[in-house]
Amino acid sequence: PEPEPEPMETDAPVESPKAEPAKGKSAKAPKATPAEAEQPKPASQTRSPPAKRRKAETPTAVAETKPTKPAETPSEPKAVAKPTNRGGLTLASIESDSLTKLAAKHWRGDVAGAWDEKVVEKIYADELGGGSRSPNLQRVQLLEISQYLEKYLWPHFDADRASATHVMSVVMMVNEKFREGVSAWTPFRDAPEKFAGFFKRVMRVKSEKRLSLPEKTAHLVFLVRAFSSLEEEMVRAAALPLVSLPLWSTLSEGRLLVELRNNAQLEKHWRYLQKKVAKAAKRAAKENQPPPAALAETPEATWLPELVDDFFTVCEGAVVGDKIDRDAVRFCERFIEFTIDVLSQLPTRRFVRAVLDERQVLVKARMMPLFSHAAGKLYSQLVDLFKFYHSFEIDDHAGTALSDEDVESKHYDRLMMLQRLCFKHIEKLREFSLMHCGAVGKRETLVSYLSKLDETELRRLATDQLRVVDPSDPWVSKPEFLLEALVSSFEKRTSQRRAVNAMPLYPNEDVLWDENVVPSVDYTGETCLALPKLNLQFLTFHDYLLRNFNLFRLEATYEIREDIADVLKRMAPRRGEDGASVRFTGWSRMAVPVEPGALAVTEVKAARVGENKPASVRCEVRVNLGALRGPAREEWDELKQHDVVFLLRAEGAGDGAGASPAERFGLRRARGAEIVEVRDGEGTLLNDFRSRGSDGHAPVGPSGYERTFVLELDAAQYQLDVDRGGSENDVYSSLNVLMRRRPKENNFKSILECIRDLMNADAPVPDWLHDVFLGYGDPAAAQGANMPREQRLATVDFKDTFLDAEHLRECFPDRDVRFATADGTPCDAPVPPFRVAFETNEEEKEGADDENAEKDLQAAKSEDERGSVSKRILRVESYVPPDPGPYPEDQPVLNAVRFTPTQVSAIASGVQPGLTMVVGPPGTGKTDTATQIMHCLYHNEPGQRTLLITHSNAALNDLFQKLMQRDVPARYLLRLGQGERDLDTDLDFSRQGRVNAMLQRRLELLAVVERLATSLGVPEDVAYTCETAGHFWLTHVLARWEKFDAAVAAARARGEAAVAPSFVADSFPFVGFFADAPQPLFSGVDFEADKRKANGCMRHVREVFTELAECRAFELLKNAGDRSNYLLTKQAKVVAMTCTHAALKRKDFLRLGLKYDNLVMEESAQVLEIETFIPMMLQHPLDGRSRLKRVVLIGDHHQLPPVVKNLAFQKYCNMDQSLFARFVRLGNPTIQLNAQGRARPSLAKLYSWRYDALGDLPNTFEKGSAYALANPGFARDAQFVDVQDYSGVGESAPTPHFYQNLGEAEYVVSVYQYMRLLGYPAEKISIITTYRGQKHLIRDVVNARCASHPLFGAPKSVTTVDKFQGQQNDYVLLSLVRTRAVGHIRDVRRLVVAMSRARLGLYVFGRKALFEQCYELSPSLRHLFDGRPDTLALVPTERFDGLRRAADETATNPYLVPDAVAMGHVVNQLALKWQQEQMAAAATPPVVSVASGVSAAAPPPRGRDEDDDLAPDY
């Protein structure tokens, strides 16, 4: 069988084989390093699980069953390898550490201890490096765990008296919080004035104390963090003055004049600033006070030049001969990171760039010895990124993006200015001045001509004439610097757009294992990376797309690297004895060998005009699948067009040495390709209509084992290979492995192409969203209330949103609700539905001529005069909806949810144009709110089309099914993507399914028309086609109706309505047609009621012909594809798909001309930013503008963010930041749903603290409901169960980061068994854990002890917290796993998810002594710690189906379970009792062991999730 790789587990995924261990087998522990070998070994894990150890004590049926072999029992000791410390913190080491004792003495507890400066100095010197060295991460982490910042440093900080050591200690602790990914600014928010003083001290600390290089680096890292946190008001107020106009006071006089001349508005501000300084100086002289500091000497002006000078000094000494100063290198890298950050945000870029440009920081950074030294690889990559942002195509002050034409125009203008100057003043460059601009702009041309000038001429040209360099710059004496500065200023730069177009989309061998480009997941945050960041703001949309393009490409590269490593490990390539051939000693289902000569490049098309790469490159690869078994071979045969595969050249390293898999397995080449077609051994195309049988239906299986793949190679990569001097024989013919990937993980190419197309197309974003999207301007500018009045809906029809008039009043408590009928008369007994007119307050109605509004305003004014508090008037129209028709199926399904006021506010906002953001805490009805928004949108804007997007298929189906049940016709609904088959309905909502439904509906409607024609005495051939039916409608049906309507109007006018109430019944022309409707059709006693009934009947008839008119296009179009496209682009009003499908199919949508007006996105806080942006760009602009009118984002940024597998991209680049979370950080107004109906109020307290005023719905208090009853068998509805070491071991890691805890696994499964023995249904119990390793361990224990047992079975789910997001269950058992360090549950978002999954009972298993110390977890866990025992409290005498205690009734004498062993004893006792009952109930009872029972009726063991290999599953 195929060898299984070792499993991996991380706080995020790591560089390691991805597949997991085979069930029932343990992963072997990795070989210990020498350092690990020196660690004391833990106690042996030879003890068996509790249930098995008790066999001797409870010798019942267990003795008659064969014990499970240890090797087959996943919960046996082999399932968990001996743990190694790996240098990590353990609970014992924390408790015994001197820092913990110091914390207990000085700041442990709720109140900060007395201040002792010597303590801070000692900690700073001993633990934080004291300035002489970089701090030890473990020691800083220990300080952070003890809340050194929150409870000691910050409470005692005083900006006037604090020492420099105190300031630097706070700086380092803030940096540590950022490194660990937890909120760093929380302790400061309560005292913003105090923070302002602290920030000033940070900026002055260099003048107070001579900082060492590690201290300077820490200081610089703090500035990086501050300028990336401008959403924090206190940080913004302190940091932005540092990058304002006073910075320009340090510019040379000539450069300052140039900058001010180019920005006339700034010149006015500059003069005002100078006058302000002069006035201050005059006032000080008048008062005999010392004169204020000159503008150029203020801290706001000097901090950056001083920092730049520090950089120059340090960088020049970073590399001296063979000596490398690592501290200096780290400082230089952090400085370049800082410059990149400030240049990549417009507010910080405006004034900083000119200072950096005049000081020629970029040129000097490139000329430093470190730039070309091997130790400076990361530094050089950072400098390249700095160069990109330094010369970014944007107007720094206007903030407008520059097109390629604008950039070229500016470049040529500068060149012409240089040529004119040279022609006039420099005789040596006369020839240069007469050359054409195209030649002059080349670097080699500039160097060759400018090199003719001597040092004096160069200095005069650079400083006096062109003012490129400050005349006082110390480097002006270096001719090579002056030359480089001039060349860099005038050379033509490559367009980023062209660079991206020329970039291969597939990673190659050079990129895959470059740690500076694709870091491993062991990234700790100590160093910076040469990668773009997704922060709050972006310079332009091109910048936004380019950053996302690069990061998405590198994230895909990391995933591909993991797959290649896994494949190579399984296939085990080895060199042949001749040293040239390669043999594979293993095999993999994901890859097959390619024999020599089986790959050939078959087609290379000529390049397109303007491109330097082939238009297309194709190759053919022949492989043999005979070595693969049935299922694996079938997976290869399922490959289809557009799937991505990889071609590898693996030579084997011979001795297996090497640090990376590429070195260990001799990977020499890696090339990506896209499948064009697949043929079998007879040349028959697979996955194509031509592969079907002669009857046209039964597919014919592929012939033989040989397959030929026609592949489209990456033309850009092919051109690079040719340019490097290779040929197809050298590169492509030597490839010897064809590798495929799982379809779910293989969509990266389409998304990258989509982003690249967006960059090339300059697709417009809606004008109302543009600035908000980039992060500038008023965050509320895109809200509906701020949209132009002509675009807003003055009146909103809420349809069935309100259940009654009182419900409406409850939802608008701050409004004076005035009900009226359609004609404006007051309504005393209003009934739904309601239309609400929002523009009724005096400011909005200024100048209006509506008489009723004037009366209402006068009434409001009179109330003001009487001293009462006036409310804005809300006029509500109670109207009678039109009769839908006489048949029961005509009646719409009405809403039964009593929406809360905030939900109604979200619905009202979502119907209005603009941006609506709804924050939905757990259990607050996000899906119901989204459904009602879609429902109201359809009825208020029937001519508009809406795109419905979610992250997952499950969420999309849930929302789609709820929308299906509302008053939105099924013919207007379309579900795209593979998940449609999982819809819980008999209807088919795919494109082809809807086409078939329309064709079937056409036949049904024509039959109805035929019946109608018969009833009217018209020949039946009018129902032959939709067209003939249309003529029949106009000439016979509508004519009769109009005649009847006129007769009714005349009768009403003559007053016959009162004397002849049966007039309608006698005159209605379609009585015969409605003979099958519920009778009587008309009462004959109420004229008006009968007329409304007649209108309903006509509405039914009209709807028949309206549907037929819509079916006519499907009648005329004969091609299935044309019908499908018409359905998508014209017919469907609501189109639903996942964000991934939107990215994959964008090109098709544009080609078909898809149009939509509204975008509603659920789960938007779980979607990558770029995957949220792409659905806004699925249509062509209308007259150069986007037609998008509404964007509704629904999500919860307090729960888990989008999945990013690489920890470096996640933490350093903020790639896991969703657009929803970024908008929240920017301060965009949100509507937070504020009432949850999922959990007991006591359970809701565990996470409600994270939200503002999150309350509980009435259903959670209902008497007689499950919420009002206690959990049978448990003394508490929620408990934290303290789990100590099991057999002397707590957490373990068979392989790095694959965390397991056998004690918790046994305990949790025993509690599950206990619940099942009390009668709890298995489907109401879920087991979740924070790590994937623990998930597999628990599953193995469940499979061994429960899955095959007739009583227990498997719980509904055993999964991770991350995978359980969006799901819920009545009872949840949570395993926290870790015993050495808190781990990634410290991320409050993961904590919120974990605590909010249970409805009725939550039982948390973990190490109390560890988790109670965590500051971030304390708001939740204190509810479980305070006043509750930390041992599980049981009431074994209760049963699930028996008499239940009230929830507020205290259990008497509960049994406190001391540990997992005792829990196993409880289970065995109850199991023995159950077996005795079975024996008494049956003559020959089955004898089944609790630990290893077998029953044919039991459910099968649960296998792996289909997405187990998708990280971060943790």
XYZ file of C-alpha atoms in Angstrom, residues 1101-1406:
306
model
C -54.239 34.422 -15.542
C -51.881 37.327 -16.170
C -49.114 35.463 -14.350
C -49.632 32.488 -16.678
C -49.057 34.626 -19.772
C -46.193 36.537 -18.136
C -44.404 33.243 -17.486
C -45.088 32.154 -21.045
C -43.564 35.371 -22.344
C -40.442 34.552 -20.318
C -40.447 31.011 -21.710
C -40.539 32.253 -25.284
C -36.768 32.817 -25.407
C -36.214 29.171 -24.421
C -38.626 28.196 -27.162
C -36.750 30.189 -29.798
C -33.235 29.199 -28.686
C -32.544 25.658 -29.829
C -29.072 25.184 -28.374
C -28.768 24.055 -24.751
C -25.783 26.341 -24.205
C -27.636 29.379 -25.552
C -30.596 28.642 -23.324
C -28.316 28.284 -20.315
C -26.557 31.556 -21.068
C -29.856 33.370 -21.533
C -31.052 32.056 -18.190
C -27.917 33.386 -16.486
C -27.754 36.787 -18.143
C -31.452 37.674 -18.589
C -33.870 35.438 -16.733
C -32.458 34.912 -13.247
C -33.033 37.726 -10.734
C -31.003 36.093 -7.937
C -27.769 34.331 -8.900
C -26.056 32.458 -6.053
C -22.485 31.150 -6.042
C -19.448 30.847 -3.788
C -16.682 33.421 -3.964
C -14.349 30.785 -5.423
C -16.761 30.040 -8.260
C -17.043 33.762 -8.965
C -13.272 34.021 -9.376
C -13.023 30.881 -11.494
C -15.781 31.924 -13.902
C -15.222 35.691 -14.113
C -13.911 35.475 -17.671
C -17.016 33.538 -18.740
C -19.328 36.007 -17.009
C -17.688 38.928 -18.827
C -17.886 37.120 -22.148
C -21.599 36.432 -21.667
C -22.331 39.988 -20.536
C -23.614 39.200 -17.041
C -25.235 42.225 -15.396
C -26.280 42.741 -11.792
C -27.124 45.651 -9.538
C -26.747 44.313 -6.012
C -24.237 42.161 -4.162
C -25.145 40.368 -0.937
C -22.314 38.466 0.731
C -22.748 36.200 3.740
C -19.732 34.915 5.728
C -17.831 37.929 4.422
C -15.521 37.969 7.460
C -14.284 34.498 6.429
C -13.418 35.452 2.855
C -10.007 36.626 1.663
C -10.024 40.280 0.749
C -9.375 39.681 -2.930
C -12.113 37.030 -3.051
C -14.547 39.627 -1.715
C -13.435 42.168 -4.299
C -13.702 39.892 -7.359
C -17.510 39.395 -7.117
C -17.855 43.172 -7.460
C -16.055 42.954 -10.809
C -17.991 40.281 -12.709
C -19.566 42.650 -15.233
C -18.499 45.174 -17.828
C -18.855 48.848 -16.842
C -21.747 50.878 -18.173
C -20.458 54.060 -19.848
C -17.212 53.711 -17.929
C -18.962 53.342 -14.563
C -19.860 50.344 -12.472
C -23.593 49.657 -12.330
C -23.309 48.172 -8.843
C -25.757 49.979 -6.561
C -25.679 48.011 -3.331
C -23.137 45.961 -1.422
C -24.366 44.136 1.672
C -21.631 42.458 3.730
C -22.758 40.162 6.535
C -20.240 38.523 8.826
C -18.549 38.519 12.200
C -14.974 39.777 12.448
C -14.860 38.573 16.059
C -14.863 34.989 14.818
C -12.195 33.201 12.797
C -10.725 34.970 9.753
C -10.081 33.547 6.268
C -7.863 30.485 5.989
C -4.205 31.224 5.224
C -1.952 28.206 5.518
C 1.420 29.914 5.708
C 1.988 31.504 9.097
C 4.292 34.183 7.712
C 1.709 35.387 5.200
C -0.931 35.257 7.902
C 0.941 37.138 10.633
C 3.407 39.343 8.812
C 1.428 40.190 5.688
C -2.052 40.279 7.281
C -3.257 38.099 4.454
C -5.961 36.654 6.690
C -7.568 40.081 6.980
C -10.952 40.074 5.290
C -12.412 43.116 3.574
C -15.123 43.068 6.229
C -12.548 43.262 9.044
C -10.612 46.022 7.253
C -13.747 48.126 6.833
C -14.475 47.673 10.530
C -10.925 48.763 11.386
C -11.379 51.813 9.181
C -14.428 52.828 11.191
C -17.141 52.077 8.637
C -20.567 52.137 10.336
C -21.874 48.683 11.120
C -25.176 47.297 12.360
C -24.580 44.705 15.046
C -27.362 42.227 15.672
C -27.793 42.379 19.417
C -29.942 39.439 20.505
C -28.918 35.800 20.366
C -31.326 32.893 20.441
C -28.932 29.971 20.241
C -27.516 29.377 23.717
C -28.625 29.481 27.309
C -27.992 32.947 28.775
C -25.424 31.388 31.084
C -23.519 29.999 28.095
C -23.891 33.211 26.119
C -21.945 35.040 28.834
C -18.860 33.153 27.722
C -18.692 35.164 24.510
C -21.173 38.051 24.784
C -18.470 40.218 26.417
C -16.804 40.440 22.998
C -19.822 42.287 21.567
C -21.539 45.522 22.487
C -24.762 44.888 24.415
C -25.411 41.375 23.145
C -28.616 40.201 24.825
C -30.791 37.111 24.707
C -33.987 36.460 22.757
C -37.130 35.505 24.692
C -36.966 31.911 23.480
C -33.935 31.318 25.706
C -36.092 32.043 28.775
C -39.248 30.155 27.802
C -40.638 27.952 30.534
C -40.922 24.323 29.576
C -38.308 24.626 26.845
C -34.988 22.835 26.929
C -33.364 26.116 28.003
C -35.343 26.083 31.253
C -34.241 22.551 32.174
C -30.930 21.343 33.531
C -28.663 18.970 31.627
C -29.441 15.468 32.970
C -26.501 13.844 34.680
C -24.552 17.090 35.070
C -24.631 19.414 38.022
C -23.695 22.378 35.803
C -24.672 23.492 32.326
C -21.082 24.564 31.680
C -17.853 23.620 33.368
C -14.091 23.829 32.978
C -12.690 20.394 33.817
C -9.095 20.467 35.015
C -7.185 17.578 33.399
C -3.807 16.729 34.889
C -1.042 14.673 33.307
C -2.078 11.223 32.188
C 0.593 8.645 32.986
C 2.875 11.550 33.726
C 2.364 13.207 30.345
C 0.285 16.180 29.291
C 0.474 17.405 25.719
C 2.688 15.596 23.240
C 3.662 16.012 19.628
C 4.450 12.842 17.632
C 5.640 15.175 14.890
C 6.227 18.916 15.200
C 3.042 20.852 15.917
C 0.786 17.765 15.699
C -0.431 18.290 19.255
C -2.210 15.558 21.159
C -3.266 14.960 24.754
C -4.167 11.373 25.540
C -5.548 12.199 28.973
C -8.021 14.715 27.570
C -8.951 12.388 24.706
C -9.783 9.572 27.111
C -11.651 11.908 29.435
C -13.733 13.470 26.660
C -14.696 10.122 25.118
C -15.601 8.757 28.538
C -17.900 11.741 29.118
C -19.476 11.102 25.723
C -20.047 7.469 26.672
C -21.541 8.607 29.967
C -23.979 10.888 28.137
C -25.012 8.096 25.791
C -25.570 5.766 28.751
C -27.932 8.375 30.229
C -29.891 8.469 26.963
C -28.480 11.548 25.222
C -28.956 11.231 21.423
C -25.613 10.944 19.647
C -26.647 13.550 17.053
C -27.010 16.137 19.819
C -23.377 15.785 20.940
C -20.305 17.185 19.213
C -16.676 16.865 20.264
C -14.403 19.687 19.150
C -10.776 20.421 19.829
C -8.266 23.114 19.068
C -5.759 20.940 17.186
C -5.968 18.507 14.338
C -3.697 15.992 16.052
C -6.126 15.790 18.956
C -9.036 15.460 16.550
C -7.513 12.338 15.020
C -6.633 10.919 18.402
C -10.195 11.395 19.676
C -11.588 9.872 16.494
C -9.368 6.866 16.969
C -10.540 6.471 20.558
C -14.172 6.851 19.452
C -13.711 4.308 16.674
C -12.130 1.835 19.059
C -14.571 2.198 21.941
C -17.813 3.639 20.614
C -18.413 3.527 16.882
C -19.134 -0.217 16.706
C -20.940 -0.411 20.019
C -24.736 -0.809 19.798
C -25.313 1.719 22.557
C -22.740 4.395 21.950
C -22.151 4.896 18.247
C -20.269 7.953 17.060
C -21.142 11.535 18.000
C -22.501 13.851 15.347
C -19.054 15.291 14.730
C -15.491 15.069 15.973
C -13.669 18.004 14.468
C -11.634 21.098 15.159
C -12.877 24.451 16.361
C -11.944 25.976 13.018
C -13.964 23.461 11.017
C -16.927 23.767 13.378
C -17.332 27.489 12.755
C -20.820 28.165 11.455
C -22.206 24.995 13.061
C -23.822 24.315 16.428
C -25.114 21.516 18.599
C -26.980 21.100 21.861
C -24.017 19.711 23.784
C -20.348 20.350 23.043
C -17.278 18.753 24.607
C -14.198 20.918 24.028
C -10.601 19.718 24.422
C -7.972 22.478 24.728
C -5.021 20.014 24.425
C -2.132 22.265 25.462
C -0.373 22.012 28.814
C 2.884 23.850 28.105
C 1.718 27.012 26.395
C -1.733 28.415 25.714
C -1.337 28.039 21.950
C -3.542 29.515 19.285
C -6.713 29.479 21.387
C -5.204 32.699 22.684
C -6.543 34.267 19.528
C -9.787 35.664 20.921
C -11.543 35.022 17.616
C -10.926 31.291 17.959
C -12.027 31.468 21.586
C -15.329 33.073 20.573
C -15.978 30.305 18.063
C -15.145 27.600 20.589
C -17.381 29.049 23.294
C -20.367 29.787 21.052
C -21.069 26.392 19.467
C -23.172 24.899 22.282
C -26.867 25.563 22.862
C -27.480 23.776 26.159
C -24.238 22.419 27.572
C -20.519 23.161 27.192
C -17.815 21.156 28.975
C -14.247 22.345 28.507
C -11.326 20.045 29.235
C -7.920 21.608 29.817
